[in-house]
Amino acid sequence: MSRHSLARAATRLGTRLEALNSARELAEGVLPGEALDQVFQVLDRASARRSLSADHTVVGFFGATGSGKSTLFNAVNGAEIATAAARRPTTSEPLASVWGAEGSEALLDWLEVRQRHHADPVPGFADESSGLILLDLPDFDSTRLANRETVQRLVGMVDVLVWVLDPQKYADAAVHQDFLAPLASHGAVTLVVLNQIDRLPAADVPLVLESLKGILAQDGLGKVQVIGASALTGTGVDAVRAAIRQVVAQRAALSLRLSADVSRAAALLHEVSGDGEAAGVKGNARSRLAEELAVAANVPLVVDAVGRSYRQESTRRTGWPVTRWLVRFRPDPLRRLNLRSSASPEVNRTSLPAAGAPERARTDAAVRDFADTASDGAPGPWRASIRSAARQGRDRLPDALDQAIAGTDLKAGRKSWWWGLFNVVQWLALLTAVGGLVWLGVLAVLGYLQLPVPEVPQVEGWPIPTLMVAGGALLGILLAITAKFITAGVAHARATAARKRLKAAVSQVAGKHVIEPVEAEIGRMKAFSEALKTARK
């Protein structure tokens, strides 16, 4: 692979790693912690490996007890480096055979490989310029737990995996289910060697190799190179060397390995997340939520109080002066609800009835329906997360709604221009009627005392004092009736305006405590999906 191709592959890998990390961070608290921990381990290993030598390719030899793994390792090295024996376990610690010592120490320290051998050049295979590290690893079926843990650890760390199988146990479920199948995405950096073919009749070798290839295809490794070899006779050893040399020469094993790790981790996140897309927050859902919360928060009661308060104040200012003072003994509906307080909205609270079971049930149902509608279509974990975001805001709604209502300007203290006019005319009508009564009273007293009674002016045969009394009374009644009609219209208009302002305040509360958290969670899910899509490319 050319230098430019390697640079492009490294850049693309970096982009995918960043996207995978973003997806992991976005999924915190939503997806299972075990899956996120596995993804973090992949990211941590990738970061560490990329910071170490990129000029070295680490090839690990993995196999079961009796597979001849160490013997094949020696044959590929061209020297007796690893100890081979019939007893188990043969290899107790990883052993490194290194071509190109410079820069390898830190990499081997990271791999925790203490046994290191600076190998001699092998013509046509490796020398000091190759940057090749071969690892002979413990048997993956070792009876020693520490050996099995070492194999599990290094399976996730080496650049190239060489699986050494033998004719007797090549179909062993342990190696296929525990190692090969889970690493199906790593086919580009996997090599399978069927060792000890010298134990098979020559005619059976092709059949066994085909059988092995079929099993690997079931594991998702149908394109993996399979080589038949015998470490004892030397058959196929050159083919194993050639396959390893080809991978090393391309200098792409590191990127391919890490890329496969990212693909596997991204597939894991996709599996635990699931497919789907949330419906999102629609306008009608917003309106329904605000409407339901307004009812639960007693907005209709406040609106009614606004209308009744205006009617009461209007009667007090424009009613018949003789009786209007009685209105003062009626409590103001808004004051009873503590909605005429001059205190700051942050500390003022209304005297509205506390939310009972019906109101709480209505609030819960409204929030639940809104969250269900917004999360419709989202995969299970994210649907639950969206609902949870709505529920968290729901608990703060009662106090926030009360504060919002307390802080809404209901325009309750605003006077009507016509009040002054009607008030003046009412008093004039009353004074006229009283003046007529006084006039008639004086005439009656004079008559009663047998004193001369002056002639009373008349209009169309009606005495003016009588007209004054009748006209003043009729005008007062007419003004009172007219004021009632005007008051009813204005009260309705003010109640309507108050309803709009209160609903706007309730909508703001719903937006802050329910809608915005839900939208944020939906946005988080979309960002996760985009990041995961980039990581899987």
XYZ file of C-alpha atoms in Angstrom:
537
model
C 0.000 0.000 0.000
C 1.387 3.430 -0.954
C 2.224 6.097 1.575
C -0.714 8.221 0.423
C -3.079 5.259 0.748
C -1.804 4.588 4.255
C -2.309 8.246 5.170
C -5.873 8.183 3.825
C -6.610 4.966 5.700
C -5.225 6.451 8.926
C -7.308 9.620 8.474
C -10.446 7.620 7.776
C -9.753 5.424 10.795
C -9.331 8.513 12.969
C -12.666 9.853 11.767
C -14.388 6.571 12.549
C -12.799 6.386 16.008
C -13.973 9.926 16.806
C -17.465 9.066 15.601
C -17.505 5.875 17.674
C -16.431 7.789 20.765
C -19.127 10.407 20.126
C -21.737 7.677 19.781
C -20.546 6.090 23.022
C -20.714 9.382 24.919
C -24.157 10.179 23.530
C -25.424 6.762 24.563
C -24.347 7.129 28.200
C -27.302 6.379 30.440
C -29.370 5.025 27.546
C -27.678 1.864 26.331
C -26.446 -0.949 28.593
C -23.277 -0.101 30.495
C -21.684 -3.428 29.587
C -21.864 -2.630 25.872
C -20.530 0.894 26.423
C -17.654 -0.504 28.475
C -16.724 -2.827 25.611
C -16.738 0.090 23.193
C -14.592 2.127 25.567
C -12.079 -0.711 25.736
C -11.875 -0.749 21.938
C -11.313 3.009 21.881
C -8.747 2.796 24.651
C -6.824 0.029 22.892
C -6.967 1.854 19.585
C -5.679 5.063 21.136
C -2.833 3.244 22.837
C -1.892 1.212 19.754
C -1.901 4.238 17.455
C 0.426 6.064 19.812
C 2.973 3.258 19.526
C 5.120 2.111 16.624
C 3.259 2.020 13.338
C 6.324 0.514 11.651
C 5.833 -2.813 13.420
C 3.246 -5.461 12.656
C 2.348 -7.775 15.545
C 1.323 -11.280 14.466
C -0.084 -13.580 17.158
C -0.114 -17.379 16.902
C -3.200 -18.791 18.634
C -4.109 -22.424 19.055
C -5.383 -25.189 21.290
C -3.316 -27.679 23.204
C -1.726 -30.196 20.851
C -2.251 -28.119 17.713
C 1.510 -27.767 17.196
C 1.298 -23.995 17.482
C 4.755 -23.528 19.039
C 6.303 -25.977 16.602
C 4.825 -24.015 13.685
C 6.033 -20.791 15.322
C 9.581 -22.223 15.385
C 9.306 -23.397 11.797
C 8.239 -19.960 10.590
C 11.096 -18.381 12.584
C 13.552 -20.891 11.190
C 14.902 -21.480 14.683
C 14.016 -23.323 17.883
C 12.787 -20.330 19.891
C 9.616 -21.587 21.575
C 9.585 -24.675 23.742
C 7.401 -27.403 22.322
C 6.277 -30.357 24.387
C 3.495 -32.876 24.677
C 2.458 -31.906 28.191
C -0.071 -29.142 28.748
C 0.182 -26.267 28.966
C 3.306 -25.944 26.869
C 3.500 -22.163 26.523
C 2.882 -20.381 29.811
C 3.896 -16.856 28.769
C 3.816 -14.946 25.496
C 7.090 -15.100 23.593
C 8.057 -12.465 21.035
C 10.310 -12.998 18.049
C 11.345 -9.557 16.800
C 12.759 -8.394 13.477
C 13.546 -4.685 13.844
C 14.243 -4.064 17.512
C 14.231 -0.283 17.267
C 10.865 1.066 18.405
C 9.542 -2.327 19.488
C 10.215 -2.056 23.218
C 7.347 0.300 24.049
C 4.968 -1.755 21.905
C 5.967 -4.986 23.656
C 5.648 -3.284 27.046
C 2.091 -2.320 26.132
C 1.414 -5.905 25.068
C 2.922 -7.045 28.393
C 5.243 -9.476 26.632
C 8.369 -9.911 28.725
C 10.058 -12.747 26.834
C 11.637 -11.217 23.736
C 13.934 -12.742 21.148
C 15.755 -10.690 18.506
C 15.425 -13.050 15.586
C 17.977 -13.612 12.881
C 17.066 -12.672 9.322
C 15.123 -15.300 7.392
C 15.838 -14.907 3.680
C 12.725 -14.031 1.725
C 10.698 -13.610 4.885
C 11.958 -11.047 7.421
C 14.973 -9.001 8.464
C 15.695 -5.924 10.583
C 13.887 -3.666 8.103
C 10.687 -5.718 8.227
C 9.361 -4.440 11.559
C 7.764 -7.810 12.277
C 6.891 -9.230 15.694
C 5.693 -12.829 15.965
C 4.057 -13.881 19.239
C 3.792 -17.445 20.474
C 0.871 -17.405 22.903
C -0.459 -19.780 25.562
C -3.046 -22.345 24.523
C -6.532 -20.835 24.548
C -7.867 -24.042 26.172
C -5.201 -24.078 28.867
C -6.184 -25.404 32.289
C -4.510 -22.356 33.824
C -6.866 -19.391 34.124
C -3.999 -16.892 33.760
C -3.073 -18.415 30.384
C -6.636 -18.159 29.089
C -6.881 -14.550 30.269
C -3.628 -13.719 28.463
C -5.003 -15.176 25.230
C -8.295 -13.274 25.608
C -6.394 -10.039 26.191
C -4.000 -10.402 23.269
C -6.719 -11.480 20.856
C -7.915 -7.907 21.110
C -4.452 -6.332 20.827
C -2.370 -7.991 18.097
C -2.495 -6.667 14.527
C -2.779 -10.045 12.769
C -4.299 -13.260 14.114
C -2.957 -16.635 12.999
C -5.190 -19.478 14.187
C -3.397 -22.818 14.269
C -5.797 -25.775 14.132
C -5.171 -29.502 13.914
C -7.034 -32.227 11.999
C -8.506 -33.738 15.143
C -10.016 -30.572 16.696
C -10.381 -28.145 13.776
C -14.174 -28.191 14.233
C -14.014 -27.694 18.010
C -16.936 -25.483 19.034
C -14.799 -23.692 21.631
C -12.483 -22.037 19.128
C -15.280 -21.235 16.669
C -17.892 -19.944 19.104
C -15.556 -18.199 21.545
C -12.994 -16.730 19.143
C -13.487 -17.075 15.386
C -17.191 -16.248 15.026
C -17.055 -13.147 17.286
C -14.116 -11.893 15.177
C -15.870 -12.357 11.837
C -15.314 -8.676 11.023
C -11.538 -9.219 11.316
C -11.232 -11.451 8.275
C -8.764 -9.086 6.575
C -6.232 -9.643 9.378
C -6.946 -13.316 10.073
C -5.067 -16.349 8.769
C -6.072 -19.947 9.504
C -3.483 -22.726 9.363
C -4.498 -26.373 9.444
C -1.327 -27.840 10.981
C -0.199 -31.466 11.215
C -1.614 -32.458 7.837
C 1.167 -35.054 7.753
C -1.057 -37.101 10.058
C -3.720 -37.323 7.360
C -3.704 -39.520 4.277
C -2.763 -37.330 1.318
C -6.146 -37.950 -0.303
C -7.981 -36.652 2.770
C -6.140 -33.342 3.043
C -8.226 -31.471 0.385
C -11.439 -32.822 1.917
C -10.505 -31.694 5.432
C -9.452 -28.258 4.156
C -12.791 -27.870 2.348
C -14.617 -28.935 5.486
C -12.700 -26.334 7.508
C -13.476 -23.633 4.940
C -17.164 -24.508 5.157
C -17.154 -24.175 8.935
C -15.307 -20.846 8.688
C -17.886 -19.618 6.194
C -20.568 -20.359 8.799
C -18.518 -18.246 11.231
C -18.597 -15.332 8.766
C -14.980 -15.924 7.700
C -15.598 -17.375 4.267
C -12.902 -15.192 2.642
C -10.162 -15.964 5.158
C -7.044 -17.605 3.724
C -6.723 -21.228 4.852
C -3.329 -22.948 4.546
C -2.534 -26.582 5.100
C 0.850 -27.106 6.753
C 3.059 -29.462 8.678
C 5.574 -27.896 11.007
C 7.405 -31.235 11.304
C 7.866 -31.902 7.590
C 8.000 -28.252 6.513
C 5.005 -28.578 4.216
C 3.160 -25.268 3.845
C 5.578 -23.339 6.081
C 6.685 -21.197 3.151
C 3.034 -20.487 2.355
C 2.470 -19.320 5.932
C 5.556 -17.100 5.680
C 4.385 -15.703 2.360
C 0.949 -14.856 3.757
C 2.483 -13.090 6.757
C 5.074 -11.330 4.584
C 2.337 -10.038 2.285
C 0.419 -8.518 5.199
C 3.571 -6.938 6.612
C 4.646 -5.546 3.234
C 1.316 -3.753 2.796
C 1.778 -1.921 6.136
C -1.984 -1.884 6.494
C -2.493 -4.510 9.188
C -2.702 -1.979 12.007
C -5.365 0.112 10.274
C -7.263 -2.981 9.143
C -7.232 -4.463 12.617
C -8.396 -1.280 14.313
C -10.940 -0.666 11.585
C -12.342 -4.132 12.189
C -12.470 -3.397 15.919
C -14.418 -0.203 15.232
C -16.827 -2.061 12.946
C -17.418 -4.689 15.589
C -17.936 -2.105 18.345
C -20.269 -0.058 16.141
C -22.233 -3.196 15.299
C -22.557 -3.893 19.022
C -23.936 -0.394 19.666
C -26.343 -0.785 16.767
C -27.490 -4.137 18.096
C -28.241 -2.876 21.614
C -29.744 0.366 20.307
C -31.963 -0.960 17.547
C -33.392 0.662 14.422
C -35.960 3.390 14.189
C -36.493 7.140 14.177
C -38.547 9.197 16.602
C -41.600 10.991 15.235
C -40.484 14.193 16.979
C -42.473 17.044 18.501
C -45.381 18.196 16.351
C -47.348 21.419 16.656
C -50.636 19.734 17.547
C -48.899 17.744 20.294
C -47.558 20.997 21.764
C -51.037 22.510 21.732
C -52.658 19.481 23.363
C -50.046 19.413 26.097
C -50.460 23.132 26.834
C -54.257 22.808 26.835
C -54.246 19.911 29.268
C -51.724 21.574 31.575
C -53.759 24.773 31.530
C -56.848 22.914 32.719
C -54.862 21.028 35.366
C -53.352 24.334 36.566
C -56.830 25.906 37.083
C -56.472 28.421 34.272
C -60.265 28.337 33.625
C -60.815 29.292 37.281
C -58.430 32.247 36.937
C -60.065 33.357 33.669
C -63.470 33.301 35.331
C -62.070 35.291 38.251
C -60.724 37.925 35.832
C -64.201 38.403 34.336
C -65.963 38.477 37.699
C -63.378 40.860 39.155
C -63.906 43.311 36.285
C -67.671 43.102 36.590
C -67.466 43.722 40.315
C -65.107 46.706 39.918
C -67.241 48.114 37.094
C -70.378 47.906 39.222
C -68.570 49.646 42.076
C -67.586 52.521 39.802
C -70.630 52.888 37.538
C -73.585 51.473 39.527
C -76.335 53.514 41.152
C -74.531 55.557 43.819
C -77.170 54.718 46.410
C -76.466 50.977 46.282
C -73.018 50.648 44.706
C -71.269 50.888 48.070
C -72.654 47.476 48.954
C -70.247 45.962 46.376
C -67.323 46.882 48.607
C -68.349 44.134 50.984
C -67.834 41.475 48.333
C -64.279 40.024 48.224
C -62.430 40.570 44.960
C -62.201 37.179 43.144
C -58.600 37.848 42.077
C -57.508 38.935 45.546
C -58.960 35.740 46.941
C -56.617 33.881 44.565
C -53.715 36.184 45.528
C -53.454 37.371 41.924
C -53.387 41.062 42.680
C -50.217 40.828 44.764
C -47.395 43.248 44.033
C -44.765 40.724 45.193
C -42.160 39.398 42.783
C -43.366 36.409 40.731
C -40.312 34.478 41.897
C -41.564 34.493 45.497
C -45.290 35.070 45.064
C -47.620 32.096 45.016
C -51.280 31.937 44.171
C -54.056 30.753 46.445
C -55.424 28.444 43.790
C -56.636 25.051 45.015
C -53.770 22.617 45.420
C -53.542 19.975 42.726
C -55.531 16.980 43.791
C -55.550 13.446 42.454
C -57.620 14.344 39.344
C -55.311 17.243 38.431
C -52.173 15.151 39.002
C -53.623 12.339 36.931
C -54.481 14.786 34.163
C -50.958 16.237 34.203
C -49.374 12.792 34.171
C -51.571 11.647 31.317
C -50.847 14.792 29.288
C -47.081 14.440 29.705
C -47.192 10.713 29.018
C -49.260 11.139 25.856
C -46.924 13.883 24.639
C -43.828 11.753 25.253
C -45.429 8.721 23.603
C -46.312 10.730 20.518
C -42.862 12.345 20.260
C -40.996 9.054 20.792
C -43.163 7.016 18.442
C -40.964 4.992 16.102
C -37.798 5.312 18.194
C -35.964 2.106 19.179
C -36.668 0.741 22.648
C -33.817 2.208 24.721
C -34.178 5.664 23.177
C -37.967 5.593 23.494
C -37.518 4.895 27.196
C -34.960 7.705 27.459
C -37.300 10.204 25.798
C -40.114 9.230 28.134
C -37.796 9.520 31.109
C -36.819 13.063 30.078
C -40.503 14.021 29.998
C -41.164 12.421 33.394
C -38.302 14.281 35.052
C -39.777 17.602 33.968
C -43.262 16.532 35.024
C -42.299 16.510 38.701
C -41.459 20.230 38.553
C -44.622 21.269 36.743
C -47.036 22.063 39.626
C -44.789 24.665 41.240
C -43.638 26.069 37.901
C -47.214 26.434 36.639
C -48.321 28.174 39.841
C -45.393 30.562 39.584
C -46.158 31.222 35.922
C -49.781 32.068 36.692
C -48.698 34.293 39.579
C -46.299 36.115 37.279
C -48.758 36.637 34.415
C -49.969 40.205 33.973
C -53.753 39.836 33.930
C -54.281 43.584 33.353
C -56.633 43.455 36.329
C -55.749 46.940 37.553
C -56.425 48.672 34.240
C -59.377 51.087 34.357
C -61.937 51.579 31.578
C -62.294 55.063 30.120
C -66.086 54.950 30.224
C -66.213 54.413 33.969
C -65.555 58.091 34.682
C -68.224 59.272 32.239
C -70.886 56.956 33.603
C -69.933 57.822 37.163
C -70.400 61.572 36.548
C -73.735 61.089 34.813
C -74.915 58.732 37.557
C -74.146 61.311 40.202
C -75.844 64.037 38.133
C -78.903 61.801 37.773
C -78.918 61.141 41.515
C -78.475 64.821 42.364
C -81.263 65.668 39.942
C -83.588 63.154 41.552
C -82.587 64.295 45.028
C -83.041 67.917 43.993
C -86.544 67.133 42.722
C -87.353 65.325 45.952
C -86.101 68.238 48.040
C -88.145 70.643 45.937
C -91.269 68.552 46.359
C -90.497 68.190 50.054
C -90.288 71.966 50.494
C -93.600 72.415 48.707
C -95.199 69.772 50.904
C -93.939 71.422 54.079
C -95.195 74.824 52.957
C -98.597 73.337 52.207
C -98.671 71.516 55.490
C -97.889 74.740 57.360
C -100.621 76.567 55.427
C -98.033 78.910 54.024
C -98.242 80.341 50.551
C -97.027 77.761 48.071
C -95.241 79.240 45.072
C -96.344 78.156 41.662
C -94.320 75.223 40.370
C -92.973 75.501 36.809
C -94.290 72.874 34.455
C -93.258 71.313 31.206
C -96.040 69.962 29.071
C -98.235 69.946 32.179
C -95.652 68.029 34.258
C -94.196 69.756 37.316
C -90.465 70.174 36.983
C -89.680 68.699 40.464
C -91.640 65.600 39.499
C -89.796 65.419 36.178
C -86.524 65.800 38.056
C -87.290 62.876 40.340
C -88.636 60.654 37.594
C -85.948 61.660 35.092
C -83.107 61.183 37.582
C -84.394 57.774 38.637
C -85.040 56.597 35.087
C -81.642 57.870 33.903
C -79.927 56.068 36.786
C -81.707 52.831 35.926
C -80.923 53.231 32.234
C -77.256 53.914 32.971
C -77.092 50.875 35.256
C -78.610 48.600 32.604
C -76.359 50.016 29.893
C -73.322 49.615 32.131
C -74.251 45.975 32.704
C -74.168 45.248 28.974
C -70.939 47.147 28.435
C -69.383 45.492 31.484
C -70.334 42.024 30.242
C -68.684 42.649 26.869
C -65.522 44.137 28.317
C -65.323 41.426 30.990
C -65.530 38.768 28.287
C -62.824 40.501 26.248
C -60.545 40.814 29.278
C -61.149 37.191 30.243
C -60.307 36.124 26.693
C -57.118 38.191 26.716
C -56.195 36.790 30.124
C -56.784 33.257 28.847
C -54.347 33.861 25.975
C -51.688 35.277 28.269
C -52.126 32.461 30.783
C -51.961 29.821 28.068
C -48.813 31.455 26.726
C -47.300 31.294 30.214
C -48.343 27.649 30.556
C -46.849 26.911 27.117
C -43.549 28.398 28.234
C -43.544 26.206 31.319
C -44.415 23.152 29.233
C -41.654 24.062 26.798
C -39.032 24.472 29.489
C -39.839 21.440 31.612
C -41.241 18.927 29.121
C -40.882 19.871 25.449
C -37.280 21.088 25.484
C -35.963 18.045 27.405
C -37.818 15.750 25.017
C -36.482 17.609 21.978
C -32.982 17.501 23.455
C -33.247 13.742 23.940
C -34.528 13.278 20.399
C -31.661 15.430 19.129
C -29.279 13.309 21.173
C -30.662 10.161 19.570
C -30.282 11.637 16.075
C -26.705 12.698 16.820
C -26.006 9.175 18.093
C -27.415 7.662 14.899
C -25.326 9.969 12.714
C -22.156 9.246 14.689
C -22.827 5.516 14.588
C -23.464 5.702 10.854
C -20.070 7.360 10.375
C -18.360 4.802 12.622
C -19.848 1.905 10.639
C -18.709 3.176 7.224
